C-alpha cells in the first residue's frame, strides 16, 4: 500500500500558502497555519472547513467554550481525529466548494471565492469564503480582526460545509450552536448577507 502523500503533486498549493492576513486575530492565524500543516500531513490538496474546525478546536479556547466542552467536545475531536487518519468520511479525493450548498454564503462571496487573496491560497473555495465571511462579520461588529468564533459562525452558516457534516456526526445541535455564537458576541447577529 502506498502512503497517502504519494498522490500529491510536486507543487502542493496547500504547502505554499500564507497565513499572515492582517485581518485575522493571532489565534485565527495560528489555527489557519495549523490547518495548513494538517492538510499537508494528511496528503490533502486543499484546506477544507473540517481542517479549519479541527484547528480552531485545538488553538482557540473561546471556540471550545462556545461548543460547550465536555463529552460532546470529546466526541467531536475523536471524529476529527478519525477523519485525519483516514477513517470516517472519505473526502481526500474531492474538493469542497460553494457549489455543494452555497445558497447561504453571503451575497457576493460565492462569485468572489476565487479572488479571496493570499489567505485563500490552498483553501477549498468554501473554506476561503468562510474566512472572508469571518472578516466581514468581525468588521460588522466593529472588531479590528476576525477571531475563531467569527470563523466558526461562518462555517456553521453553510449547511454544505464538511465541518457542518462533522458537527452533525458528533451530534452537535447546529441551531443551538448558532445561538451560543450569537450570545458569545454580545447579541451582535451573525452576518447573513
Coordinates of C-alpha atoms in Angstrom, one line a residue:
X1 CA 0.0 0.0 0.0
X2 CA 1.4 3.4 -1.0
X3 CA 1.5 6.2 1.5
X4 CA -1.3 8.8 1.2
X5 CA 1.2 11.6 0.3
X6 CA 2.3 9.8 -2.9
X7 CA -0.7 11.2 -4.7
X8 CA 0.3 14.8 -4.1
X9 CA 1.7 16.8 -7.0
X10 CA 5.2 18.2 -6.5
X11 CA 3.7 21.7 -6.2
X12 CA 1.1 21.2 -3.5
X13 CA -0.7 24.6 -3.2
X14 CA -1.5 23.9 0.5
X15 CA 2.2 23.8 1.4
X16 CA 2.9 27.1 -0.2
X17 CA 0.1 29.3 1.1
X18 CA 0.4 32.1 3.5
X19 CA -1.4 32.7 6.8
X20 CA -0.4 36.3 7.6
X21 CA -3.5 38.2 6.8
X22 CA -3.7 41.3 9.0
X23 CA -7.5 40.9 9.1
X24 CA -7.1 37.8 11.3
X25 CA -6.5 37.7 15.0
X26 CA -3.4 35.9 16.3
X27 CA -5.5 32.8 17.4
X28 CA -7.2 32.6 14.0
X29 CA -3.9 32.9 12.1
X30 CA -2.5 30.2 14.3
X31 CA -5.5 28.0 13.6
X32 CA -5.1 28.6 9.8
X33 CA -1.4 27.7 10.0
X34 CA -2.3 24.5 11.9
X35 CA -5.0 23.6 9.4
X36 CA -2.4 24.1 6.6
X37 CA 0.1 21.8 8.4
X38 CA -2.7 19.2 9.0
X39 CA -3.8 19.2 5.3
X40 CA -0.2 18.8 4.1
X41 CA 0.5 16.0 6.6
X42 CA -2.7 14.2 5.7
X43 CA -2.0 14.5 2.0
X44 CA -5.0 16.7 1.2
X45 CA -4.8 19.1 -1.8
X46 CA -6.8 21.8 -0.1
X47 CA -7.6 23.0 3.4
X48 CA -11.3 22.4 3.9
X49 CA -13.7 23.6 6.6
X50 CA -13.2 20.4 8.6
X51 CA -9.4 21.2 8.8
X52 CA -10.3 24.7 10.0
X53 CA -12.7 23.3 12.6
X54 CA -10.2 20.8 13.9
X55 CA -7.5 23.5 14.2
X56 CA -9.9 26.0 15.8
X57 CA -10.8 23.4 18.5
X58 CA -7.1 22.9 19.2
X59 CA -6.0 26.6 19.0
X60 CA -8.8 28.7 20.3
X61 CA -10.2 28.3 23.9
X62 CA -13.2 30.6 23.1
X63 CA -14.3 28.3 20.3
X64 CA -14.1 25.3 22.7
X65 CA -16.2 27.3 25.2
X66 CA -18.9 28.1 22.6
X67 CA -19.0 24.5 21.6
X68 CA -19.8 23.6 25.2
X69 CA -16.9 21.3 26.1
X70 CA -17.5 18.0 27.9
X71 CA -18.4 14.7 26.2
X72 CA -19.7 16.5 23.1
X73 CA -16.3 18.2 22.5
X74 CA -14.5 14.9 23.1
X75 CA -16.8 13.1 20.6
X76 CA -16.2 15.9 18.1
X77 CA -12.4 15.8 18.5
X78 CA -12.5 12.0 18.2
X79 CA -14.4 12.2 15.0
X80 CA -12.0 14.7 13.6
X81 CA -9.0 12.6 14.5
X82 CA -10.6 9.6 12.8
X83 CA -11.1 11.6 9.7
X84 CA -7.5 12.8 9.7
X85 CA -6.1 9.2 9.9
X86 CA -8.3 8.0 7.1
X87 CA -11.4 6.6 8.8
X88 CA -14.8 8.1 8.8
X89 CA -15.8 10.3 5.8
X90 CA -13.6 10.0 2.8
X91 CA -13.1 13.4 1.4
X92 CA -9.5 13.3 0.2
X93 CA -10.4 12.8 -3.5
X94 CA -13.0 15.6 -3.7
X95 CA -12.9 19.4 -3.4
X96 CA -15.2 21.2 -1.0
X97 CA -16.7 24.1 -2.9
X98 CA -19.5 26.6 -2.6
X99 CA -21.4 24.8 -5.4
X100 CA -22.1 22.0 -2.9
X101 CA -24.6 24.2 -1.0
X102 CA -23.6 27.8 -1.5
X103 CA -27.0 29.3 -1.1
X104 CA -26.3 30.5 2.5
X105 CA -23.0 32.1 1.7
X106 CA -23.1 35.9 1.9
X107 CA -24.2 37.7 -1.3
X108 CA -21.1 38.3 -3.4
X109 CA -18.9 35.7 -1.7
X110 CA -19.9 32.8 -3.9
X111 CA -18.8 34.6 -7.0
X112 CA -15.8 36.1 -5.3
X113 CA -14.4 32.9 -3.8
X114 CA -11.6 32.7 -6.4
X115 CA -10.5 36.2 -5.6
X116 CA -10.0 35.9 -1.8
X117 CA -6.3 36.8 -2.0
X118 CA -3.3 35.5 -0.1
X119 CA -5.2 33.9 2.7
X120 CA -7.1 31.8 0.2
X121 CA -4.0 30.1 -1.1
X122 CA -4.5 26.3 -0.8
X123 CA -8.0 26.6 0.7
X124 CA -11.1 25.0 -0.7
X125 CA -13.4 27.6 -2.2
X126 CA -15.8 27.1 0.7
X127 CA -13.1 27.5 3.3
X128 CA -11.8 30.6 1.6
X129 CA -15.4 32.0 1.5
X130 CA -15.8 31.2 5.2
X131 CA -12.6 33.1 6.1
X132 CA -13.8 36.1 4.1
X133 CA -17.2 35.9 5.8
X134 CA -15.4 35.8 9.2
X135 CA -13.6 39.0 8.3
X136 CA -16.8 40.7 7.2
X137 CA -18.5 39.5 10.4
X138 CA -15.7 41.0 12.5
X139 CA -15.9 44.3 10.7
X140 CA -19.6 44.5 11.1
X141 CA -19.3 44.1 14.9
X142 CA -16.6 46.7 15.0
X143 CA -13.6 44.4 15.7
X144 CA -10.3 45.1 14.1
X145 CA -9.6 41.5 13.3
X146 CA -11.6 38.3 12.9
X147 CA -11.4 35.7 15.7
X148 CA -12.0 32.0 15.8
X149 CA -15.7 32.4 16.8
X150 CA -16.2 34.6 13.7
X151 CA -14.9 31.7 11.6
X152 CA -17.0 29.2 13.4
X153 CA -20.1 31.4 12.8
X154 CA -19.2 31.5 9.1
X155 CA -18.7 27.7 8.9
X156 CA -22.0 26.8 10.6
X157 CA -23.9 29.2 8.4
X158 CA -23.2 26.9 5.4
X159 CA -25.0 23.5 5.7
X160 CA -22.9 22.0 2.9
X161 CA -19.6 22.6 4.7
X162 CA -17.7 19.5 5.6
X163 CA -17.2 20.9 9.1
X164 CA -21.0 21.0 9.5
X165 CA -21.2 17.4 8.4
X166 CA -18.6 16.6 11.1
X167 CA -20.5 18.6 13.7
X168 CA -23.7 16.7 12.7
X169 CA -21.9 13.3 13.1
X170 CA -20.8 14.4 16.5
X171 CA -24.4 15.2 17.4
X172 CA -23.9 18.9 17.8
X173 CA -27.1 20.8 17.6
X174 CA -26.3 23.4 14.9
X175 CA -29.2 25.9 15.6
X176 CA -28.3 25.8 19.3
X177 CA -24.6 26.4 18.4
X178 CA -25.5 29.4 16.3
X179 CA -27.5 30.8 19.2
X180 CA -24.5 30.3 21.5
X181 CA -22.2 32.0 19.0
X182 CA -24.6 35.0 18.8
X183 CA -24.7 35.1 22.6
X184 CA -20.9 35.0 22.8
X185 CA -20.6 38.0 20.6
X186 CA -22.9 40.0 23.0
X187 CA -26.0 39.9 20.9
X188 CA -24.5 41.1 17.6
X189 CA -26.2 39.0 15.0
X190 CA -24.1 36.8 12.6
X191 CA -23.6 38.2 9.1
X192 CA -26.5 36.9 6.9
X193 CA -25.8 38.6 3.6

